[in-house]
Coordinates of C-alpha atoms in Angstrom, one line a residue:
Chain A
X1 CA -9.6 -34.0 3.8
X2 CA -11.7 -36.1 5.4
X3 CA -13.6 -36.9 2.5
X4 CA -10.2 -38.0 0.9
X5 CA -9.8 -39.6 3.1
X6 CA -13.0 -41.9 3.2
X7 CA -12.7 -42.4 -0.7
X8 CA -9.0 -43.9 -0.5
X9 CA -10.5 -46.1 2.9
X10 CA -13.6 -46.9 0.4
X11 CA -11.4 -47.9 -2.6
X12 CA -9.0 -49.8 -0.7
X13 CA -11.5 -51.4 1.3
X14 CA -13.2 -52.5 -1.6
X15 CA -10.1 -53.4 -3.6
X16 CA -8.8 -55.2 -1.4
X17 CA -12.4 -57.7 -2.0
X18 CA -12.4 -58.1 -5.7
X19 CA -9.7 -61.1 -6.5
X20 CA -8.7 -59.0 -9.8
X21 CA -7.8 -56.1 -8.2
X22 CA -5.9 -57.7 -5.3
X23 CA -4.3 -59.9 -7.8
X24 CA -3.3 -57.1 -9.7
X25 CA -2.2 -55.2 -5.7
X26 CA -0.3 -58.2 -5.3
X27 CA 1.3 -59.9 -8.5
X28 CA 4.4 -57.2 -8.4
X29 CA 5.4 -58.3 -5.0
X30 CA 5.2 -62.2 -6.5
X31 CA 7.4 -61.1 -9.3
X32 CA 9.5 -59.9 -7.3
X33 CA 10.7 -62.7 -4.7
X34 CA 10.0 -65.4 -7.8
X35 CA 12.8 -63.0 -9.2
X36 CA 14.6 -62.8 -6.0
X37 CA 15.7 -66.3 -6.7
X38 CA 17.6 -64.9 -10.5
X39 CA 19.6 -62.3 -9.1
X40 CA 22.7 -62.8 -8.1
X41 CA 24.2 -61.6 -4.9
X42 CA 27.0 -59.4 -4.3
X43 CA 29.4 -62.2 -2.9
X44 CA 28.3 -64.2 -6.3
X45 CA 29.4 -61.0 -8.3
X46 CA 32.7 -60.3 -6.7
X47 CA 35.5 -62.9 -4.8
X48 CA 35.9 -64.0 -2.2
X49 CA 38.7 -64.9 0.0
X50 CA 39.5 -66.4 2.9
X51 CA 42.9 -65.1 4.4
X52 CA 45.1 -66.6 7.1
X53 CA 45.5 -63.5 10.0
X54 CA 49.5 -64.3 10.1
X55 CA 50.1 -63.3 6.4
X56 CA 49.8 -60.1 8.0
X57 CA 47.7 -56.6 7.1
X58 CA 48.4 -55.3 3.9
X59 CA 48.2 -58.9 2.4
X60 CA 44.4 -58.3 3.8
X61 CA 44.2 -54.9 2.4
X62 CA 45.8 -55.8 -1.1
X63 CA 43.1 -58.6 -1.3
X64 CA 40.1 -56.2 -0.6
X65 CA 41.0 -54.3 -3.7
X66 CA 39.6 -57.3 -5.3
X67 CA 36.3 -58.7 -3.4
X68 CA 35.4 -59.4 -0.1
X69 CA 38.2 -60.9 2.6
X70 CA 37.3 -63.2 5.6
X71 CA 40.4 -63.3 7.8
X72 CA 41.1 -66.7 10.0
X73 CA 43.9 -68.1 12.3
X74 CA 43.6 -71.2 12.1
X75 CA 43.8 -73.1 8.8
X76 CA 41.4 -75.9 9.8
X77 CA 39.1 -72.4 10.5
X78 CA 39.6 -71.8 6.8
X79 CA 39.7 -74.7 5.0
X80 CA 35.8 -75.8 6.6
X81 CA 35.5 -72.5 4.9
X82 CA 36.5 -72.9 1.7
X83 CA 34.8 -76.4 1.7
X84 CA 31.4 -74.4 2.0
X85 CA 29.3 -74.6 -0.9
X86 CA 30.2 -70.5 -2.2
X87 CA 33.6 -70.2 -4.0
X88 CA 35.5 -68.4 -1.7
X89 CA 39.8 -68.7 -2.8
X90 CA 41.8 -69.7 0.3
X91 CA 45.2 -68.1 1.4
X92 CA 48.1 -69.2 3.3
X93 CA 51.0 -69.3 4.0
X94 CA 53.4 -72.4 1.8
X95 CA 55.2 -74.5 3.0
X96 CA 58.0 -73.4 1.5
X97 CA 57.8 -70.1 2.5
X98 CA 55.5 -67.1 0.4
X99 CA 52.3 -68.0 -0.5
X100 CA 49.5 -71.2 -0.9
X101 CA 46.2 -70.6 -2.4
X102 CA 43.0 -73.2 -1.0
X103 CA 40.7 -74.2 -3.2
X104 CA 37.4 -76.4 -3.0
X105 CA 38.1 -77.8 -6.4
X106 CA 35.3 -76.9 -8.7
X107 CA 35.8 -73.2 -8.4
X108 CA 35.0 -70.5 -11.5
X109 CA 37.8 -70.9 -13.8
X110 CA 39.5 -68.0 -13.4
X111 CA 39.6 -68.2 -9.8
X112 CA 42.6 -69.4 -8.8
X113 CA 44.3 -67.3 -11.7
X114 CA 43.1 -64.4 -10.0
X115 CA 44.5 -65.4 -6.6
X116 CA 47.9 -66.2 -8.5
X117 CA 48.1 -62.9 -9.9
X118 CA 47.3 -60.9 -6.5
X119 CA 50.1 -62.8 -5.1
X120 CA 52.5 -62.1 -7.9
X121 CA 51.7 -58.1 -7.7
X122 CA 52.0 -58.6 -3.9
X123 CA 55.4 -60.0 -4.0
X124 CA 56.3 -56.9 -7.1
X125 CA 57.0 -60.2 -10.1
X126 CA 56.2 -59.5 -13.2
X127 CA 55.3 -63.0 -14.5
X128 CA 53.5 -62.8 -17.6
X129 CA 50.0 -62.0 -16.9
X130 CA 47.8 -64.4 -17.2
X131 CA 44.4 -61.9 -15.9
X132 CA 44.5 -58.0 -15.8
X133 CA 42.2 -56.6 -14.5
X134 CA 40.2 -53.0 -15.5
X135 CA 36.5 -51.8 -13.6
X136 CA 33.9 -50.8 -15.8
X137 CA 32.1 -49.6 -13.0
X138 CA 29.5 -52.1 -13.2
X139 CA 28.7 -52.4 -9.3
X140 CA 25.7 -55.0 -9.6
X141 CA 24.1 -57.3 -12.4
X142 CA 22.1 -56.2 -15.2
X143 CA 19.5 -58.9 -13.9
X144 CA 19.4 -57.0 -10.9
X145 CA 19.4 -53.6 -12.7
X146 CA 16.3 -54.2 -15.3
X147 CA 14.6 -56.9 -12.5
X148 CA 13.9 -54.3 -10.1
X149 CA 13.2 -51.2 -11.7
X150 CA 10.7 -53.4 -14.3
X151 CA 9.3 -54.8 -11.4
X152 CA 8.7 -51.2 -9.5
X153 CA 7.3 -50.2 -12.9
X154 CA 5.1 -52.3 -12.7
X155 CA 4.2 -52.1 -9.5
X156 CA 3.1 -48.9 -10.1
X157 CA 1.6 -49.0 -13.6
X158 CA -1.1 -52.3 -12.0
X159 CA -2.5 -48.9 -9.2
X160 CA -2.7 -47.0 -11.6
X161 CA -5.1 -49.9 -13.0
X162 CA -6.8 -50.3 -9.6
X163 CA -8.0 -46.7 -10.1
X164 CA -9.1 -47.5 -13.2
X165 CA -11.4 -50.4 -11.6
X166 CA -12.3 -48.5 -9.2
X167 CA -13.6 -46.1 -11.6
X168 CA -15.5 -48.7 -13.1
X169 CA -16.9 -50.6 -10.4
X170 CA -19.0 -46.8 -9.5
X171 CA -19.8 -46.8 -13.1
X172 CA -21.6 -49.7 -12.7
X173 CA -23.4 -49.4 -10.0
X174 CA -24.3 -45.6 -10.5
X175 CA -22.9 -44.7 -7.5
X176 CA -21.0 -41.9 -9.3
X177 CA -25.0 -40.4 -9.1
X178 CA -25.5 -40.8 -5.7
X179 CA -22.3 -39.1 -5.1
X180 CA -22.9 -36.4 -7.2
X181 CA -25.6 -35.5 -5.2
X182 CA -23.4 -34.5 -2.1
X183 CA -21.8 -31.8 -0.7
X184 CA -18.8 -33.7 -2.7
X185 CA -16.8 -31.4 -5.5
X186 CA -15.3 -33.4 -8.2
X187 CA -12.0 -32.3 -7.7
X188 CA -12.3 -34.2 -4.1
X189 CA -13.3 -37.3 -5.9
X190 CA -10.5 -37.1 -8.0
X191 CA -7.9 -36.4 -5.4
X192 CA -9.6 -39.1 -3.3
X193 CA -9.5 -42.0 -5.9
X194 CA -5.6 -40.9 -6.8
X195 CA -4.5 -41.6 -3.3
X196 CA -4.3 -45.4 -4.3
X197 CA -2.3 -44.6 -7.1
X198 CA -0.1 -42.9 -4.5
X199 CA 0.1 -44.9 -1.8
X200 CA 0.4 -48.3 -3.1
X201 CA 3.3 -48.0 -5.5
X202 CA 5.2 -46.6 -2.9
X203 CA 4.6 -49.4 -0.4
X204 CA 5.1 -51.6 -3.2
X205 CA 8.1 -49.9 -4.0
X206 CA 9.4 -50.5 -0.8
X207 CA 8.7 -54.0 0.0
X208 CA 9.9 -55.0 -3.5
X209 CA 13.3 -53.0 -2.9
X210 CA 13.5 -54.8 0.3
X211 CA 12.8 -58.2 -1.2
X212 CA 15.8 -58.0 -4.2
X213 CA 18.0 -57.1 -1.2
X214 CA 18.5 -54.1 -2.9
X215 CA 18.1 -51.4 0.3
X216 CA 21.6 -50.0 -0.4
X217 CA 20.1 -47.8 -3.3
X218 CA 18.9 -44.5 -2.4
X219 CA 15.7 -45.1 -1.3
X220 CA 14.8 -40.9 -1.0
X221 CA 15.6 -41.6 -4.5
X222 CA 13.4 -43.8 -5.7
X223 CA 10.0 -41.8 -3.5
X224 CA 10.7 -39.2 -5.7
X225 CA 10.8 -42.1 -9.3
X226 CA 8.0 -43.5 -7.6
X227 CA 5.9 -40.8 -6.6
X228 CA 5.9 -39.1 -9.6
X229 CA 6.1 -42.7 -11.7
X230 CA 2.4 -42.5 -9.7
X231 CA 1.4 -39.9 -12.2
X232 CA 1.2 -40.9 -15.0
X233 CA 0.6 -44.3 -13.8
X234 CA -3.0 -42.3 -12.2
X235 CA -3.9 -41.0 -15.3
X236 CA -3.6 -44.2 -17.3
X237 CA -6.1 -45.2 -14.3
X238 CA -8.4 -42.3 -15.0
X239 CA -8.7 -43.3 -18.7
X240 CA -9.3 -47.1 -18.3
X241 CA -11.9 -46.6 -16.1
X242 CA -13.5 -43.6 -18.0
X243 CA -13.2 -45.8 -21.3
X244 CA -14.3 -48.8 -20.6
X245 CA -18.3 -49.4 -19.4
X246 CA -17.1 -53.0 -17.1
X247 CA -14.3 -54.8 -16.3
X248 CA -14.0 -56.6 -19.5
X249 CA -13.3 -53.5 -21.7
X250 CA -10.9 -52.4 -18.8
X251 CA -8.6 -55.7 -19.4
X252 CA -9.1 -55.2 -22.6
X253 CA -8.1 -51.2 -22.4
X254 CA -5.6 -52.4 -19.6
X255 CA -3.8 -54.9 -22.2
X256 CA -3.7 -51.7 -24.5
X257 CA -2.0 -49.6 -21.8
X258 CA 0.6 -52.5 -21.4
X259 CA 1.5 -52.4 -24.0
X260 CA 2.9 -48.9 -24.3
X261 CA 4.0 -49.6 -21.2
X262 CA 6.1 -52.4 -22.0
X263 CA 7.6 -51.0 -25.5
X264 CA 8.8 -48.0 -23.3
X265 CA 10.7 -50.0 -20.9
X266 CA 12.0 -52.2 -24.0
X267 CA 13.1 -49.3 -25.8
X268 CA 15.0 -47.8 -23.0
X269 CA 16.6 -50.9 -21.9
X270 CA 17.9 -52.1 -25.1
X271 CA 17.6 -49.6 -27.9
X272 CA 20.9 -47.8 -28.7
X273 CA 21.7 -44.7 -26.9
X274 CA 21.4 -42.3 -30.8
X275 CA 17.8 -43.9 -31.3
X276 CA 16.1 -43.4 -27.6
X277 CA 15.7 -40.2 -28.5
X278 CA 12.8 -41.3 -30.1
X279 CA 11.3 -42.2 -26.8
X280 CA 11.3 -38.8 -24.9
X281 CA 7.8 -38.8 -25.4
X282 CA 7.1 -41.3 -23.2
X283 CA 7.0 -40.1 -19.6
X284 CA 7.5 -44.6 -18.7
X285 CA 10.9 -44.0 -21.1
X286 CA 12.2 -41.5 -18.0
X287 CA 10.8 -44.0 -15.2
X288 CA 12.6 -46.3 -16.4
X289 CA 15.6 -44.2 -16.5
X290 CA 15.6 -43.2 -13.8
X291 CA 14.6 -45.8 -12.3
X292 CA 17.1 -47.8 -13.6
X293 CA 20.5 -44.9 -12.8
X294 CA 18.8 -45.2 -9.1
X295 CA 19.0 -49.6 -8.8
X296 CA 22.9 -49.2 -10.9
X297 CA 23.8 -47.1 -8.1
X298 CA 24.8 -44.0 -11.1
X299 CA 22.2 -41.8 -9.9
X300 CA 22.8 -38.2 -9.2
X301 CA 19.9 -35.3 -7.3
X302 CA 20.2 -33.0 -10.8
X303 CA 19.9 -36.2 -12.9
X304 CA 16.8 -37.8 -11.1
X305 CA 15.7 -33.9 -11.2
X306 CA 15.9 -33.5 -15.0
X307 CA 14.1 -36.9 -15.0
X308 CA 11.1 -35.7 -13.0
X309 CA 10.6 -32.9 -15.0
X310 CA 10.2 -35.1 -17.8
X311 CA 7.3 -37.2 -16.5
X312 CA 5.9 -34.2 -15.1
X313 CA 5.7 -32.0 -18.0
X314 CA 4.9 -35.2 -20.2
X315 CA 1.9 -35.9 -17.4
X316 CA 0.6 -32.4 -17.9
X317 CA 0.3 -33.1 -21.3
X318 CA -1.2 -36.3 -21.7
X319 CA -3.9 -34.4 -18.4
X320 CA -4.6 -31.6 -21.0
X321 CA -4.6 -33.7 -24.1
X322 CA -7.3 -35.9 -22.6
X323 CA -8.6 -34.0 -19.8
X324 CA -12.0 -33.4 -21.2
X325 CA -12.7 -36.8 -21.5
X326 CA -12.0 -37.5 -17.6
X327 CA -15.0 -35.1 -17.0
X328 CA -17.2 -36.1 -19.0
X329 CA -16.5 -39.7 -18.3
X330 CA -16.9 -39.1 -14.5
X331 CA -20.1 -37.2 -14.8
Chain B
X1 CA -39.3 -24.2 -1.6
X2 CA -38.9 -25.5 -4.8
X3 CA -39.9 -23.4 -7.6
X4 CA -39.6 -24.7 -11.0
X5 CA -40.4 -21.7 -14.2
X6 CA -39.9 -22.6 -18.0
X7 CA -38.6 -25.6 -17.6
X8 CA -37.1 -27.4 -21.0
X9 CA -34.8 -29.5 -21.9
X10 CA -32.8 -31.0 -24.6
X11 CA -30.9 -34.2 -24.7
X12 CA -29.9 -33.5 -28.7
X13 CA -29.4 -30.1 -28.1
X14 CA -32.2 -29.4 -30.5
X15 CA -35.7 -28.6 -30.5
X16 CA -36.5 -32.4 -29.7
X17 CA -37.4 -31.3 -25.4
X18 CA -37.5 -34.1 -23.0
X19 CA -39.2 -31.6 -20.7
X20 CA -41.4 -28.7 -21.7
X21 CA -42.4 -25.5 -20.4
X22 CA -42.1 -27.4 -17.2
X23 CA -43.5 -24.6 -13.9
X24 CA -44.2 -25.3 -10.9
X25 CA -43.6 -24.5 -7.0
X26 CA -43.8 -27.1 -3.6
X27 CA -44.1 -25.2 -0.9
X28 CA -42.4 -25.9 2.6
X29 CA -43.6 -29.3 4.6
X30 CA -45.4 -29.8 1.4
X31 CA -45.5 -33.5 -0.2
X32 CA -45.1 -33.0 -3.9
X33 CA -46.0 -36.0 -6.2
X34 CA -44.8 -35.7 -9.8
X35 CA -46.4 -38.5 -12.1
X36 CA -46.8 -40.1 -15.1
X37 CA -45.7 -42.4 -17.2
X38 CA -42.1 -44.1 -18.2
X39 CA -40.3 -41.5 -20.0
X40 CA -42.5 -38.9 -19.6
X41 CA -40.0 -36.5 -17.7
X42 CA -40.0 -36.7 -15.0
X43 CA -36.8 -38.5 -14.5
X44 CA -35.2 -35.5 -16.8
X45 CA -36.9 -32.8 -13.8
X46 CA -35.2 -34.5 -11.1
X47 CA -32.5 -35.0 -12.6
X48 CA -31.9 -31.0 -13.3
X49 CA -33.3 -30.3 -9.5
X50 CA -30.9 -32.3 -8.0
X51 CA -27.8 -31.5 -10.0
X52 CA -27.2 -34.3 -12.4
X53 CA -28.6 -32.6 -15.5
X54 CA -27.5 -29.2 -16.3
X55 CA -30.1 -26.7 -16.3
X56 CA -30.3 -25.6 -19.8
X57 CA -33.4 -23.1 -20.2
X58 CA -35.8 -21.6 -17.6
X59 CA -35.2 -21.3 -14.1
X60 CA -35.0 -23.7 -10.8
X61 CA -34.1 -22.7 -7.3
X62 CA -33.9 -24.4 -4.1
X63 CA -34.6 -23.3 -0.6
X64 CA -33.9 -19.7 -3.0
X65 CA -31.0 -20.4 -4.0
X66 CA -31.1 -20.5 -8.0
X67 CA -29.6 -24.1 -8.7
X68 CA -27.8 -22.3 -11.5
X69 CA -25.2 -20.3 -8.3
X70 CA -25.6 -22.4 -5.7
X71 CA -22.3 -24.1 -3.6
X72 CA -22.2 -27.8 -3.1
X73 CA -22.9 -27.1 0.9
X74 CA -27.1 -26.7 -0.6
X75 CA -26.3 -30.6 -1.1
X76 CA -25.9 -30.8 3.0
X77 CA -29.7 -30.3 2.9
X78 CA -30.4 -32.4 0.2
X79 CA -31.7 -36.6 0.1
X80 CA -32.1 -38.3 -3.1
X81 CA -33.2 -42.0 -3.1
X82 CA -33.3 -43.5 -6.2
X83 CA -35.3 -45.8 -8.4
X84 CA -32.4 -47.7 -9.3
X85 CA -30.4 -49.2 -6.3
X86 CA -27.2 -47.6 -6.6
X87 CA -25.1 -49.1 -3.9
X88 CA -21.6 -49.8 -3.2
X89 CA -21.8 -54.2 -3.3
X90 CA -18.9 -55.0 -2.0
X91 CA -19.5 -52.8 1.2
X92 CA -22.0 -54.0 4.0
X93 CA -25.2 -52.1 4.2
X94 CA -23.4 -50.0 7.1
X95 CA -19.9 -49.1 5.3
X96 CA -22.1 -47.9 2.8
X97 CA -24.1 -45.5 4.6
X98 CA -21.4 -44.9 6.9
X99 CA -19.6 -43.5 3.8
X100 CA -21.5 -41.3 2.4
X101 CA -21.9 -40.1 6.2
X102 CA -18.4 -38.8 5.3
X103 CA -19.1 -37.0 2.5
X104 CA -21.7 -34.1 4.7
X105 CA -20.3 -31.5 6.1
X106 CA -23.2 -31.7 8.9
X107 CA -24.0 -34.0 11.7
X108 CA -25.8 -37.1 10.4
X109 CA -27.6 -40.3 11.4
X110 CA -26.6 -43.1 12.7
X111 CA -26.6 -45.7 9.9
X112 CA -27.6 -48.4 12.2
X113 CA -30.3 -46.3 13.5
X114 CA -31.7 -46.1 10.1
X115 CA -31.5 -49.8 8.7
X116 CA -33.2 -50.5 11.8
X117 CA -36.2 -48.2 11.2
X118 CA -36.1 -50.1 7.6
X119 CA -35.9 -53.7 8.6
X120 CA -31.9 -53.8 7.3
X121 CA -30.5 -54.4 11.2
X122 CA -30.2 -57.7 10.8
X123 CA -28.4 -57.5 7.1
X124 CA -26.7 -54.6 8.3
X125 CA -22.7 -56.7 7.9
X126 CA -23.6 -58.0 5.0
X127 CA -22.4 -56.8 1.9
X128 CA -25.0 -55.5 0.2
X129 CA -24.2 -58.1 -3.3
X130 CA -26.2 -60.6 -1.1
X131 CA -29.1 -58.0 -0.7
X132 CA -32.4 -59.0 -2.3
X133 CA -34.4 -55.6 -5.0
X134 CA -36.4 -55.2 -2.3
X135 CA -34.0 -55.0 0.7
X136 CA -31.4 -52.5 -2.1
X137 CA -33.9 -50.3 -2.4
X138 CA -34.8 -50.4 0.8
X139 CA -30.9 -49.3 1.7
X140 CA -31.0 -46.8 -1.5
X141 CA -34.1 -45.1 0.8
X142 CA -31.9 -44.9 3.6
X143 CA -29.0 -43.8 2.4
X144 CA -31.3 -40.3 1.5
X145 CA -31.7 -39.9 5.5
X146 CA -27.9 -39.7 6.6
X147 CA -28.2 -36.3 6.3
X148 CA -31.5 -35.5 8.0
X149 CA -31.9 -33.8 4.5
X150 CA -34.9 -30.9 4.3
X151 CA -35.7 -31.4 1.3
X152 CA -36.2 -35.2 -0.1
X153 CA -36.3 -36.3 -3.9
X154 CA -38.0 -39.3 -3.9
X155 CA -37.8 -41.7 -6.9
X156 CA -40.3 -44.8 -6.9
X157 CA -39.2 -45.3 -3.3
X158 CA -42.2 -48.9 -2.8
X159 CA -40.6 -50.0 -6.2
X160 CA -40.5 -53.7 -5.8
X161 CA -41.6 -53.6 -2.3
X162 CA -43.9 -55.7 -0.8
X163 CA -47.4 -54.3 0.9
X164 CA -46.0 -54.0 4.7
X165 CA -42.5 -52.7 4.0
X166 CA -44.4 -50.2 1.7
X167 CA -46.9 -49.0 4.5
X168 CA -43.7 -48.8 7.0
X169 CA -41.8 -46.5 4.6
X170 CA -45.5 -44.3 3.6
X171 CA -45.3 -44.0 7.8
X172 CA -41.7 -42.9 7.7
X173 CA -42.2 -40.0 4.7
X174 CA -45.5 -39.1 6.4
X175 CA -43.5 -38.9 9.7
X176 CA -40.5 -37.0 7.9
X177 CA -43.1 -34.3 6.7
X178 CA -44.4 -33.6 10.2
X179 CA -40.8 -32.6 11.2
X180 CA -40.9 -30.4 8.6
X181 CA -39.5 -32.4 5.9
X182 CA -40.4 -31.1 2.4
X183 CA -41.0 -34.0 -0.1
X184 CA -40.3 -33.9 -3.9
X185 CA -42.2 -38.1 -4.9
X186 CA -41.9 -39.4 -8.4
X187 CA -43.5 -41.9 -9.1
X188 CA -45.8 -43.9 -11.9
X189 CA -48.1 -45.5 -8.3
X190 CA -51.6 -43.8 -8.5
X191 CA -51.9 -45.2 -4.9
X192 CA -48.5 -44.1 -3.1
X193 CA -49.4 -40.7 -4.8
X194 CA -53.4 -40.7 -3.3
X195 CA -52.4 -41.2 0.0
X196 CA -49.1 -39.4 0.6
X197 CA -49.0 -36.4 -1.5
X198 CA -50.9 -32.9 -0.7
X199 CA -50.4 -31.9 -4.5
X200 CA -49.8 -33.9 -7.7
X201 CA -48.9 -33.0 -11.2
X202 CA -49.5 -34.8 -14.4
X203 CA -46.3 -35.0 -16.8
X204 CA -47.1 -36.4 -20.2
X205 CA -44.8 -35.9 -23.3
X206 CA -42.5 -33.5 -21.3
X207 CA -45.4 -31.1 -20.8
X208 CA -47.2 -31.1 -16.8
X209 CA -51.7 -31.4 -18.2
X210 CA -52.2 -30.7 -14.3
X211 CA -51.2 -29.5 -10.9
X212 CA -54.0 -29.8 -8.1
X213 CA -54.4 -32.2 -4.5
X214 CA -56.1 -35.0 -5.7
X215 CA -59.0 -34.4 -4.2
X216 CA -59.6 -31.3 -5.9
X217 CA -58.4 -33.6 -9.1
X218 CA -61.4 -36.5 -8.4
X219 CA -63.7 -33.5 -7.4
X220 CA -63.2 -31.3 -10.9
X221 CA -62.5 -34.7 -13.5
X222 CA -64.2 -37.6 -11.7
X223 CA -67.7 -38.7 -12.7
X224 CA -70.2 -39.7 -9.5
X225 CA -70.7 -42.9 -10.7
X226 CA -72.9 -46.0 -8.6
X227 CA -72.2 -50.0 -9.2
X228 CA -75.6 -51.8 -8.3
X229 CA -76.1 -55.9 -8.5
X230 CA -79.7 -56.4 -9.0
X231 CA -82.1 -59.4 -9.8
X232 CA -83.9 -59.0 -12.5
X233 CA -86.6 -61.2 -14.6
X234 CA -84.8 -63.8 -11.7
X235 CA -81.3 -63.1 -12.7
X236 CA -78.6 -61.1 -11.0
X237 CA -77.5 -57.9 -13.0
X238 CA -74.9 -55.6 -12.3
X239 CA -75.0 -52.1 -13.5
X240 CA -72.5 -48.6 -13.3
X241 CA -74.3 -46.2 -13.6
X242 CA -73.3 -42.4 -13.5
X243 CA -75.1 -40.1 -10.8
X244 CA -74.5 -37.1 -13.0
X245 CA -76.4 -38.4 -16.7
X246 CA -80.0 -37.7 -16.3
X247 CA -81.0 -41.2 -18.0
X248 CA -78.6 -43.1 -15.9
X249 CA -80.6 -41.4 -12.7
X250 CA -83.5 -42.4 -14.0
X251 CA -82.2 -46.0 -14.6
X252 CA -81.0 -46.1 -11.1
X253 CA -84.5 -44.6 -9.7
X254 CA -86.8 -47.2 -11.1
X255 CA -84.1 -50.2 -10.1
X256 CA -84.1 -48.8 -6.7
X257 CA -88.5 -48.2 -7.1
X258 CA -88.3 -52.7 -7.7
X259 CA -86.9 -52.8 -4.5
X260 CA -84.4 -55.8 -5.6
X261 CA -81.1 -54.1 -4.9
X262 CA -78.2 -57.0 -3.2
X263 CA -75.7 -54.6 -3.7
X264 CA -75.3 -50.7 -4.4
X265 CA -71.7 -48.7 -4.1
X266 CA -70.7 -45.7 -5.1
X267 CA -67.9 -45.3 -7.0
X268 CA -65.7 -42.2 -7.2
X269 CA -62.9 -41.9 -10.2
X270 CA -59.5 -42.7 -9.0
X271 CA -56.5 -40.8 -10.1
X272 CA -55.2 -43.0 -12.6
X273 CA -58.8 -42.7 -14.2
X274 CA -58.2 -38.9 -14.2
X275 CA -54.5 -39.1 -15.4
X276 CA -56.4 -41.2 -18.7
X277 CA -58.9 -39.1 -19.1
X278 CA -56.9 -36.0 -18.6
X279 CA -53.7 -36.9 -20.2
X280 CA -55.4 -39.8 -22.8
X281 CA -52.5 -42.6 -21.3
X282 CA -51.9 -45.1 -19.0
X283 CA -48.9 -44.9 -16.4
X284 CA -47.2 -47.9 -17.4

């Protein structure tokens, strides 16, 4: 165990002293920060209402069905709130009884009609409906879903590539030979190298979730899917390492790998359901749909278990196909 | 301590052998020199002994253990100094040694103490990428001592070093020998071999042509000669004469009788001369 930790610490130290490796590690975090500006917040994709308290709890509860509600006991405060930069619809008592809708004037087109519609329902009216309410189950924007899952997947794959770069370093400096004349077993070498591929994606996945303000998703599921997906990234890392004689060829192989990863991700997101079976062979496909479902809050543990089994099964298969290549390459 | 019997190795898995029927034994506490030109089979033999190449044919035992069945724990007692400086360039000297120390399951030496021994204490905290060739060579040499090995494989340990540092390295090797270490020294530097080795083996084209102590080899194959500078017909003349050939002996007597000798030195055959005589090849 001490050797595994020593190999892991050395790799980490070495990676953080290499510009390319640092960039690869930090890139997903930078992407997440960039993406944060494009993901609409929860408030922006649902309606917000500022309601005068005197309208009563029944009114407040009715409006809560359609969005978030803030209550105010003072009309001026309510107006001041409506006047702020975000879209929020004020509801107060009308001068002739009933209700009055307070708007800033620059709200999105449908806002006032939605308020009218809800008030109409409250009053039990049967006026012609301008807006009908339906719920397709979406609680989060597609940008947020695919953005989050793609950045997490990127972190997982790139951390696998860090393993590849470390193996290339060992090959270029021939330190593998120096390790070969110590009591270290080859399995310890492989496991020690793999630790970077497990630990960094987990840390990065949680940082990404935090940056993207997605902390309400099931973090345990994220952990399971990240660990499972890391397995295939680790094999990719070892393959890049043993197939590349230097960093340049390592980067070339990395590009080829990214093509495969991107194709699997885009296919999982864009292909119609009936064609998705053509992607079942790719563990990245299962990682993608797993992460998407977790971020969209539609995942269940049986579903995550099923995706994880697919990833594990396919990863083991890929490992057995390339086992000899990896073993020879590390000699 | 090390026993090699009928060792063969082919990189192409056919009868084109890089090492052919190599046999030798090294006793505990002995410094054994393995001498030969580049491509002679020195490194191949060493790589088989340290497990970096698979043993194809023949028998090799280290410390009484057949290397085919040896446990990796055997490496706790083995140290290897490689000819090529294979260190982690992004780590400092001390980080390199500390990392390798953690690979062994026996008490290890203090990395700083080893760096001081080879004169790298001032560069201990500098990245190995900033080291010169000689410094890297010393770092690799220091690393080979981290587990305090009782069996020590040294591949050209003084390559690229200045005479002062070479002298330090030779002293370290001698001291380790006094402490009981067995040394397998691979080199094409005959002077180092002559100074350090108890016995040497000459290898060319994968085959051993002679094994003995440097002194015995010189006595057995060397020719006693003398170089004389004398005045003849008013001019300084230099002659190299054999002390075993009759004609040369008579010539030397006549020079001595003439009484006009300026300088006279006996000339021993060097190990390199004997190597060339036995193998017909130069050590390059």
